[in-house]
Tab-separated table of C-alpha atoms and ligand atoms in Angstrom:
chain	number	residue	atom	x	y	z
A	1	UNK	CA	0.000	0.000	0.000
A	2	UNK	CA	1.268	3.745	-1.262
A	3	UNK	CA	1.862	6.041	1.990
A	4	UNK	CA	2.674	10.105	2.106
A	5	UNK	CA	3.948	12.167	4.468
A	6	UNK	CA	1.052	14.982	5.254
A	7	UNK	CA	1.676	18.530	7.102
A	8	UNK	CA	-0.473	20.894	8.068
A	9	UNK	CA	0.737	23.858	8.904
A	10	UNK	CA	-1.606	26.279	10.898
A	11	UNK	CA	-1.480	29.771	13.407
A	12	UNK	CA	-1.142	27.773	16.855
A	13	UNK	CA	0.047	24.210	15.304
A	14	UNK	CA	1.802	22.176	13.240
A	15	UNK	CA	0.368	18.504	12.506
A	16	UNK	CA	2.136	15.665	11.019
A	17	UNK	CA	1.966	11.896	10.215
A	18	UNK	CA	2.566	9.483	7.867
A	19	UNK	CA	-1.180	9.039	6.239
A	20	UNK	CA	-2.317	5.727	3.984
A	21	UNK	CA	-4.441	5.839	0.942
A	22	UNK	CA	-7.708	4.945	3.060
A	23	UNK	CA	-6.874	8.014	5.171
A	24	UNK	CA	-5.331	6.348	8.364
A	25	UNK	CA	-2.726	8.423	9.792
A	26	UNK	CA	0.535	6.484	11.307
A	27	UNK	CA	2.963	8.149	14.047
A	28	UNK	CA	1.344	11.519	14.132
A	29	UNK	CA	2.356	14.330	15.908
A	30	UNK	CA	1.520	17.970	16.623
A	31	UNK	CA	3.825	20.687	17.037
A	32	UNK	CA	2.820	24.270	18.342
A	33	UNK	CA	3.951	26.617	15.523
A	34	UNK	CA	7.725	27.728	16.485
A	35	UNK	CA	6.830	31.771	16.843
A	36	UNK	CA	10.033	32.946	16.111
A	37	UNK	CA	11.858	32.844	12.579
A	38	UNK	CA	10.506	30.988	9.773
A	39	UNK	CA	14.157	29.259	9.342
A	40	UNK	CA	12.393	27.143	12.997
A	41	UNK	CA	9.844	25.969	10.832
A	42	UNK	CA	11.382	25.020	8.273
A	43	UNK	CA	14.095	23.294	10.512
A	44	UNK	CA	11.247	21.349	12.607
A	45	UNK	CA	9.528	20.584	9.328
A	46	UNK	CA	13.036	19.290	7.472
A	47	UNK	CA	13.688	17.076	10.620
A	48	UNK	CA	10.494	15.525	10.645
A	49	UNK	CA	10.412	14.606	7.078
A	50	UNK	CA	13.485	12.943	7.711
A	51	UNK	CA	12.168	11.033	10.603
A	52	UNK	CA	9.022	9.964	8.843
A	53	UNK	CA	11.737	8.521	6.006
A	54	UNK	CA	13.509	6.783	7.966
A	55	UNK	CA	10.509	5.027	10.082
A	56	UNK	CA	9.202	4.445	6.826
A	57	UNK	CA	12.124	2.468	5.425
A	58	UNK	CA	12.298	0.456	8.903
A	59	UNK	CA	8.874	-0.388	8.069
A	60	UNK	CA	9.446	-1.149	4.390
A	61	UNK	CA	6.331	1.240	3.470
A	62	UNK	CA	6.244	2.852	-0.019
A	63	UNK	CA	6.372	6.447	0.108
A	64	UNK	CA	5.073	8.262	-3.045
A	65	UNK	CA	5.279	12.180	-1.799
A	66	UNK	CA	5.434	15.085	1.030
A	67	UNK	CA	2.251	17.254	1.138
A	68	UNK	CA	2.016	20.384	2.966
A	69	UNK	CA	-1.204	22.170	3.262
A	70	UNK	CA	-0.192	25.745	4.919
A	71	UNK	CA	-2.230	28.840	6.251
A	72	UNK	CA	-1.991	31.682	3.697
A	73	UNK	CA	-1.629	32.247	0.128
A	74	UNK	CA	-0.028	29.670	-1.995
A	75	UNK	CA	1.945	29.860	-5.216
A	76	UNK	CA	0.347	26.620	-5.862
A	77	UNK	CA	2.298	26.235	-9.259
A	78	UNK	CA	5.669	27.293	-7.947
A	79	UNK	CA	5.303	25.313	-4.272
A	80	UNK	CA	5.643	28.489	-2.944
A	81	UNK	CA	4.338	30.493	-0.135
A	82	UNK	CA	3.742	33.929	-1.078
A	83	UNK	CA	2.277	35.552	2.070
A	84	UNK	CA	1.208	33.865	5.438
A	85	UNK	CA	-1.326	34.835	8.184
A	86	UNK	CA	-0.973	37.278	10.964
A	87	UNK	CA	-0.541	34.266	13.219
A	88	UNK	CA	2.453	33.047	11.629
A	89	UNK	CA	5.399	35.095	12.095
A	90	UNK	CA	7.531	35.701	9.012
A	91	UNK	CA	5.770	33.610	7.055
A	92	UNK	CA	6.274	35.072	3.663
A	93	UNK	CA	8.238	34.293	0.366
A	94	UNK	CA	9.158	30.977	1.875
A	95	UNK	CA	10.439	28.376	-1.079
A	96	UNK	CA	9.022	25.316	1.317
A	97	UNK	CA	9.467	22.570	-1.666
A	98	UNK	CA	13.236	23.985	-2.572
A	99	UNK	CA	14.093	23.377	1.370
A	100	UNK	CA	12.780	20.260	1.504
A	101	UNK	CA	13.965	18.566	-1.809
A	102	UNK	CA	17.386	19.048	-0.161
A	103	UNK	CA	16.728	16.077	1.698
A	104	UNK	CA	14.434	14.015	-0.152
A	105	UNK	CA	13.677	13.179	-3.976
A	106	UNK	CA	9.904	12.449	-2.907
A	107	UNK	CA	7.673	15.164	-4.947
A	108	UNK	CA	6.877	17.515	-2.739
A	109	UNK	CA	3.203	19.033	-3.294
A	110	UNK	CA	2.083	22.579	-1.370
A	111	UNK	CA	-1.512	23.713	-1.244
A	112	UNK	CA	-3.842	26.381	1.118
A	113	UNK	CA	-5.038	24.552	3.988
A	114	UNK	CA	-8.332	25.652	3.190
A	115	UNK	CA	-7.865	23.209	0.175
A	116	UNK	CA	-6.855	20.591	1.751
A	117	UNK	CA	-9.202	20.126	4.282
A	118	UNK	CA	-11.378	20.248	1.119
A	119	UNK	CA	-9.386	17.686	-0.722
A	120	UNK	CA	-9.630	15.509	2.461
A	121	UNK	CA	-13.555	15.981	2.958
A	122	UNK	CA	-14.224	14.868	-0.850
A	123	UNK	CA	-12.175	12.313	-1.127
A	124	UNK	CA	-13.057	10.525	2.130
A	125	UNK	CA	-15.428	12.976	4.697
A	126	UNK	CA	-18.557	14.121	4.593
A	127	UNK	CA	-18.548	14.829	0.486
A	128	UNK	CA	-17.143	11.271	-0.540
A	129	UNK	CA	-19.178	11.002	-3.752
A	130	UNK	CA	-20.330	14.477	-3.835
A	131	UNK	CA	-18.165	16.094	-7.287
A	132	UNK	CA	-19.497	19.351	-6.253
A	133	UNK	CA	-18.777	20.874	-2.885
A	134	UNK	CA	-17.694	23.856	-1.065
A	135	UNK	CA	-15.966	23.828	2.664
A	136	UNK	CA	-15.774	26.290	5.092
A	137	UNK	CA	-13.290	25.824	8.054
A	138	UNK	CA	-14.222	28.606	10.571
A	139	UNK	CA	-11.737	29.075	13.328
A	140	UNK	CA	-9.283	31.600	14.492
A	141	UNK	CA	-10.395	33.117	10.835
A	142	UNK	CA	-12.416	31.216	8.060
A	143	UNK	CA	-10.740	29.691	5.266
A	144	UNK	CA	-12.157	28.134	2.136
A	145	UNK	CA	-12.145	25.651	-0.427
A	146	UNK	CA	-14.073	24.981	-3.762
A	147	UNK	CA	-14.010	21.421	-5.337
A	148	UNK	CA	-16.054	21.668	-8.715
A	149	UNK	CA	-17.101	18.769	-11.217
A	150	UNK	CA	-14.698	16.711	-8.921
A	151	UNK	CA	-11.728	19.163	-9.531
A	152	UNK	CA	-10.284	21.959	-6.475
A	153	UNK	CA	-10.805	25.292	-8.021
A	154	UNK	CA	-7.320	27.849	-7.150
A	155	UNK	CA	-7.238	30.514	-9.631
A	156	UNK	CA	-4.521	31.661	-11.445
A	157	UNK	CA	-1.573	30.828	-9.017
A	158	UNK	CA	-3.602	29.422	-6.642
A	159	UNK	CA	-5.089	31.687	-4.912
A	160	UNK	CA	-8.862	31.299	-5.592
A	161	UNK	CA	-11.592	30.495	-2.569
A	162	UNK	CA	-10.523	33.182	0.371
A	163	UNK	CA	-13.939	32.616	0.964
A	164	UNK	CA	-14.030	34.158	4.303
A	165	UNK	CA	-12.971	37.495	2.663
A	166	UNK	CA	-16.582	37.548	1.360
A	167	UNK	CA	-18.051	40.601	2.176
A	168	UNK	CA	-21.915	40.295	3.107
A	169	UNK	CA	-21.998	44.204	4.228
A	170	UNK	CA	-19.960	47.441	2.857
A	171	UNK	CA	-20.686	48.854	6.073
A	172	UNK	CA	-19.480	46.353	8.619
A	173	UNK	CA	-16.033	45.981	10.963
A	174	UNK	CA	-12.757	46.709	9.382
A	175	UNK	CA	-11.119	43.044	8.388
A	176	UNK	CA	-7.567	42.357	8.415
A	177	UNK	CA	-7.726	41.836	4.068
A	178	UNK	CA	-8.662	45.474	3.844
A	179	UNK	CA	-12.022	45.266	2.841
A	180	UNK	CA	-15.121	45.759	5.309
A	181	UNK	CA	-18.040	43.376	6.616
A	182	UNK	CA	-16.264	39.853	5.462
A	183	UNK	CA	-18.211	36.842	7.038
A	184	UNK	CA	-14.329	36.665	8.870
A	185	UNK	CA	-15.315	39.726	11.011
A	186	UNK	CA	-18.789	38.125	12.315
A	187	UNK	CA	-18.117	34.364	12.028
A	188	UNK	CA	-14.384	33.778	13.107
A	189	UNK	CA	-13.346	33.454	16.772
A	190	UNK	CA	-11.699	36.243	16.205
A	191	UNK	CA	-14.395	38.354	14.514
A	192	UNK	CA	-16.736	37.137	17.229
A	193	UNK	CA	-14.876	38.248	19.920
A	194	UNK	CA	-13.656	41.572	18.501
A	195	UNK	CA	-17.728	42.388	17.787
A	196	UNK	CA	-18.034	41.291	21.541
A	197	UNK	CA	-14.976	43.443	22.837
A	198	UNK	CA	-16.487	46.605	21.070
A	199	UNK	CA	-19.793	45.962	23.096
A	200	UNK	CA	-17.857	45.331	26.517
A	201	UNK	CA	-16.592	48.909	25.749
A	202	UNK	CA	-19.928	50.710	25.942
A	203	UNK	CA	-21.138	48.529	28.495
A	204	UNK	CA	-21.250	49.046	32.288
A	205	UNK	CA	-22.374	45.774	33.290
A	206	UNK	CA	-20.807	44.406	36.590
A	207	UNK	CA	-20.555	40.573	35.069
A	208	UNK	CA	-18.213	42.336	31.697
A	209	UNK	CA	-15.503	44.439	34.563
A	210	UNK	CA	-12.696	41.315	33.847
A	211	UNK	CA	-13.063	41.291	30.389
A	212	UNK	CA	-13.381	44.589	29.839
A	213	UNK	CA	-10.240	45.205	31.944
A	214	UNK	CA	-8.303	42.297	30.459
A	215	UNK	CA	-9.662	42.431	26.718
A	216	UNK	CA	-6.971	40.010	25.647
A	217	UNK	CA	-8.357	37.225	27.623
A	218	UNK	CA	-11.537	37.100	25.370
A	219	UNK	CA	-12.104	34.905	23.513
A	220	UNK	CA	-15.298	33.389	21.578
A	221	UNK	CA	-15.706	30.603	24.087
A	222	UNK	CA	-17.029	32.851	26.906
A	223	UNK	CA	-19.058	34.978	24.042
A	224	UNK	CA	-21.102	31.624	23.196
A	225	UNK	CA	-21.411	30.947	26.954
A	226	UNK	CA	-22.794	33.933	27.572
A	227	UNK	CA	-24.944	33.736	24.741
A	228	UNK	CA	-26.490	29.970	26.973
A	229	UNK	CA	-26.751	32.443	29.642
A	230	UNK	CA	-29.341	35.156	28.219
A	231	UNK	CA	-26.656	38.056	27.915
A	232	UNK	CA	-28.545	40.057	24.895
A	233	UNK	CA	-25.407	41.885	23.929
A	234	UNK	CA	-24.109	37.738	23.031
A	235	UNK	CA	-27.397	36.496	22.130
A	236	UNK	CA	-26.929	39.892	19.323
A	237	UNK	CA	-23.379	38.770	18.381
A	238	UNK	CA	-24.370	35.279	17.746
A	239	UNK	CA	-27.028	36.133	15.894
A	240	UNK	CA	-25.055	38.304	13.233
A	241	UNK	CA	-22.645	35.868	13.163
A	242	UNK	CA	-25.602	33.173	12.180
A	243	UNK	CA	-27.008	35.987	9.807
A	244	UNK	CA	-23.284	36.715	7.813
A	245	UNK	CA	-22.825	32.808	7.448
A	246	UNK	CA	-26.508	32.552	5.848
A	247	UNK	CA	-25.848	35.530	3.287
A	248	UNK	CA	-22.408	34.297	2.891
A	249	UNK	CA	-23.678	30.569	2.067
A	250	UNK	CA	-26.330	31.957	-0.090
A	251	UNK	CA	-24.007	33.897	-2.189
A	252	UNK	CA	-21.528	30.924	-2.159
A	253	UNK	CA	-24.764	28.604	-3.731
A	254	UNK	CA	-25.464	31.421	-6.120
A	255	UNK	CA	-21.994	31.173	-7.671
A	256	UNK	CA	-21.238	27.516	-7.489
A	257	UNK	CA	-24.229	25.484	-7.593
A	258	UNK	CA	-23.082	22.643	-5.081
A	259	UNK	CA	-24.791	20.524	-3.826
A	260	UNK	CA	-22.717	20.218	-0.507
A	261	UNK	CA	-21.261	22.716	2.011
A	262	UNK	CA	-19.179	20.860	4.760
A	263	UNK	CA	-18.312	22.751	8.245
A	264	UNK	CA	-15.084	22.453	9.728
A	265	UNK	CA	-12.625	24.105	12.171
A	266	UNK	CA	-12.888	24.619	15.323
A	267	UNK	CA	-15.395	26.821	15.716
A	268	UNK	CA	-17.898	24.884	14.125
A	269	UNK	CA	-17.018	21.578	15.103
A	270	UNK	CA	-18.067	22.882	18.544
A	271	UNK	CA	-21.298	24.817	18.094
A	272	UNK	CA	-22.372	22.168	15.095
A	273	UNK	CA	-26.265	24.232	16.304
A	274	UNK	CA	-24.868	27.482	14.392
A	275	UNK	CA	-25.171	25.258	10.662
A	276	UNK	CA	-28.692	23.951	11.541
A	277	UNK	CA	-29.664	27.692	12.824
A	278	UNK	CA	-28.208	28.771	8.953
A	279	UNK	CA	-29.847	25.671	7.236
A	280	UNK	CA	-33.424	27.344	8.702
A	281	UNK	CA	-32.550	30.756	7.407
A	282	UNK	CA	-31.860	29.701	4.355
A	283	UNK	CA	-35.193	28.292	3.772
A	284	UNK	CA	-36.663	32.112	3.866
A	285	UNK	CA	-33.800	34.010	1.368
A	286	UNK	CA	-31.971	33.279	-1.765
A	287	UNK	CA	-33.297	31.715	-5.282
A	288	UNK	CA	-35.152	28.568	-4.468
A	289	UNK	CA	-33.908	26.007	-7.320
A	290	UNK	CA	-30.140	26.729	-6.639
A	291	UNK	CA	-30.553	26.818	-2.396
A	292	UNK	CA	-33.692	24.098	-1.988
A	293	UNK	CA	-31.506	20.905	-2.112
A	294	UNK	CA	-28.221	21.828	-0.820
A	295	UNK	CA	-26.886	19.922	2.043
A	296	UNK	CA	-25.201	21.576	5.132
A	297	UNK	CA	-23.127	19.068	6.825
A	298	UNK	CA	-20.324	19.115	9.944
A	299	UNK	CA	-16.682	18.263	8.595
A	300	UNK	CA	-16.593	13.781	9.181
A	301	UNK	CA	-12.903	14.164	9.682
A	302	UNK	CA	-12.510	16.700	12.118
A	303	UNK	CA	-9.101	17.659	13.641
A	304	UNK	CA	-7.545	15.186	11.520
A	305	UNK	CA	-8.965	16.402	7.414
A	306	UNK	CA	-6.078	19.259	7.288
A	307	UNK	CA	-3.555	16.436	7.629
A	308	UNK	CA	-4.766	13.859	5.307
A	309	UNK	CA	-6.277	16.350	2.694
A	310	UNK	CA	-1.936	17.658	2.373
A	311	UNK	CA	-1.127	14.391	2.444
A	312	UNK	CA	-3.681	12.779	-0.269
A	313	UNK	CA	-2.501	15.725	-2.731
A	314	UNK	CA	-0.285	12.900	-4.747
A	315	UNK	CA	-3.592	11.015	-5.489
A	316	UNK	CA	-5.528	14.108	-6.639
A	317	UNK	CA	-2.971	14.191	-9.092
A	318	UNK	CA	-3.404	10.126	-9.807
A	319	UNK	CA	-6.996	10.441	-10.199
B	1	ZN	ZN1	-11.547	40.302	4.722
C-alpha cells in the first residue's frame, strides 16, 4: 500500500503523520507553531520529514510524496508560499518545496489549507461522492475551499476560494484583508470576539468588569457561553454571526451550484447548532432552485482532514 507524508501547517500548530491511501494516519504528531523565525519551521519541518523517512524504510512502506497544506496564500504552481497569516510570524516568500527537496527526492506538493481540508472531505469525509462541494473551516479566521465537477478550483496561481474574505456588508467591521463586513469579522473566533470586545466597551455591566479590563483574555468561548446564559449583547453577536454565514452561504450557492457545504474548524465543530440555525434561514432568502436541495453538513474528519487532505494531494494528481 502507497503512503505520504502529510503537514499541516496552521497559526497555533503544526500537525504531522505518515497518512495511507484509506486516510489512516501512522505516528502523528503535533507541534505548536515555532513563533520565532521561519528558518524554525522550516528546521522542525526538514527534521520531521526525515524522521518519517527513515521510520518508513524500517517499516518497508512505499512512500510516493510530502504534502504540505499551509495557512496563507499559496503559489500553488511554484510550491511556494507567497504571504502567510498574521498568526504566523515571518511567514512570507518561503520556497518550502526547494528546502525540503534538499533532503528528499519524494515530490513535494504545497496547497492552502483551506484546500486541503477540502481535498480531504471529498475524497473521504462528509462529500465522498459528492463532485461538487464547497468547505468552510471557521476558526481563528475562516478559510475556504471549492471542489467543482470533482476538480479543487485555485485561480490563477492558486489563490482562488478566500472565501471568508466575502463581504456580506460594505458597512461592517474593518477586516484584516482590507475590505469591510467579510463573514471573517462576524463568524471567526476572532471576529466574534472583537464584535463582543467593542460591546464590553460601551457597556457598564458588573458581570463584563474582567473582560473589559483584560480584553486580551476574550475569547469566543465565553461569548457563546454567555450567549447559553441570556446576555442580549451575546445572544446579538451570535445572531449576526448566524445571519453573515446565511448571506455568505447563499451567495456561495449562487456562484457555485453545489450541492454540498461541509463545516469544519474549530469553531464549528463545537457549536455544530450554528449550521442547523443557517440551514433554517436559508429556507426564507436566496433563489429557491439553486438553495432548496443543498446539504449543510459538519466536517466527518474533524481535527484530523487538514492532515490527510496535504497528504492525499499525490492522489488528486493520480486520479
Ligand atoms: Zn476580509
Amino acid at each position: 500500500m502507497e503512503y505520504s507524508i502529510g503537514i499541516d501547517i496552521g497559526g497555533t500548530k503544526i500537525a504531522t503523520g505518515i497518512v495511507g491511501r484509506e486516510g489512516n494516519v501512522l505516528s502523528k504528531r503535533i507541534y505548536p507553531t515555532p513563533s520565532s523565525t521561519n528558518k524554525e519551521i522550516l528546521e522542525l519541518l526538514t527534521e520531521t520529514v526525515d524522521d518519517y523517512i527513515r521510520i518508513a524504510t524500517e517499516k518497508g512502506m512505499e512512500l510516493v510524496s510530502v504534502g504540505i497544506g499551509s495557512a496563507g496564500q499559496i503559489d500553488y504552481k511554484r510550491g511556494k508560499i507567497l504571504s502567510g497569516t498574521v498568526n504566523i510570524k515571518d511567514w512570507n516568500n518561503i520556497d518550502i518545496r526547494k528546502s525540503l527537496s534538499l533532503i528528499t527526492n519524494l515530490p513535494i506538493y504545497l496547497d492552502n489549507d483551506a484546500n486541503t481540508f477540502a481535498i480531504a472531505e471529498h475524497q473521504l469525509g462528509s462529500g465522498k461522492g459528492v463532485d461538487d462541494v464547497v468547505c468552510l473551516t471557521l476558526g481563528t479566521g475562516i478559510g475556504g475551499g471549492i471542489i467543482s465537477g470533482g476538480n479543487v478550483i485555485r485561480g490563477r496561481w492558486g489563490g482562488a476560494a478566500e472565501l471568508g474574505h466575502m463581504s456580506v456588508n460594505f458597512n461592517g467591521p474593518d477586516c484584516n484583508c482590507g475590505s469591510k463586513g467579510c463573514i471573517e469579522t462576524y463568524a471567526s473566533g476572532t471576529g466574534i470576539a472583537n464584535r463582543m470586545k467593542e460591546k464590553l466597551r460601551l457597556s457598564n455591566r458588573a458581570e463584563f468588569t474582567y473582560y473589559k479590563e483584560n480584553p486580551h483574555l476574550l475569547t469566543s468561548k465565553e461569548v457563546f457561553v454567555w450567549r447559553e446564559q441570556g446576555s442580549i449583547e451575546a445572544i446579538e453577536i451570535i445572531d449576526q454571526t448566524i445571519k453573515a454565514l446565511t448571506f455568505g452561504v447563499v451567495n456561495i450557492i449562487h456562484t457555485f451550484n453545489p450541492s454540498m457545504i461541509i463545516f469544519g474548524g474549530g469553531l464549528a465543530e463545537a457549536n455544530s447548532w450554528l449550521i442547523s440555525e443557517v440551514k433554517k434561514s436559508l429556507e426564507t432568502i436566496g433563489m429557491s432552485s439553486l438553495v432548496k436541495d443543498v446539504e449543510l453538513k459538519i466536517s466527518k474528519l474533524g481535527q484530523d482532514a487538514g492532515l490527510i487532505g496535504a497528504a492525499y494531494q499525490v492522489w488528486m494528481d493520480k486520479n
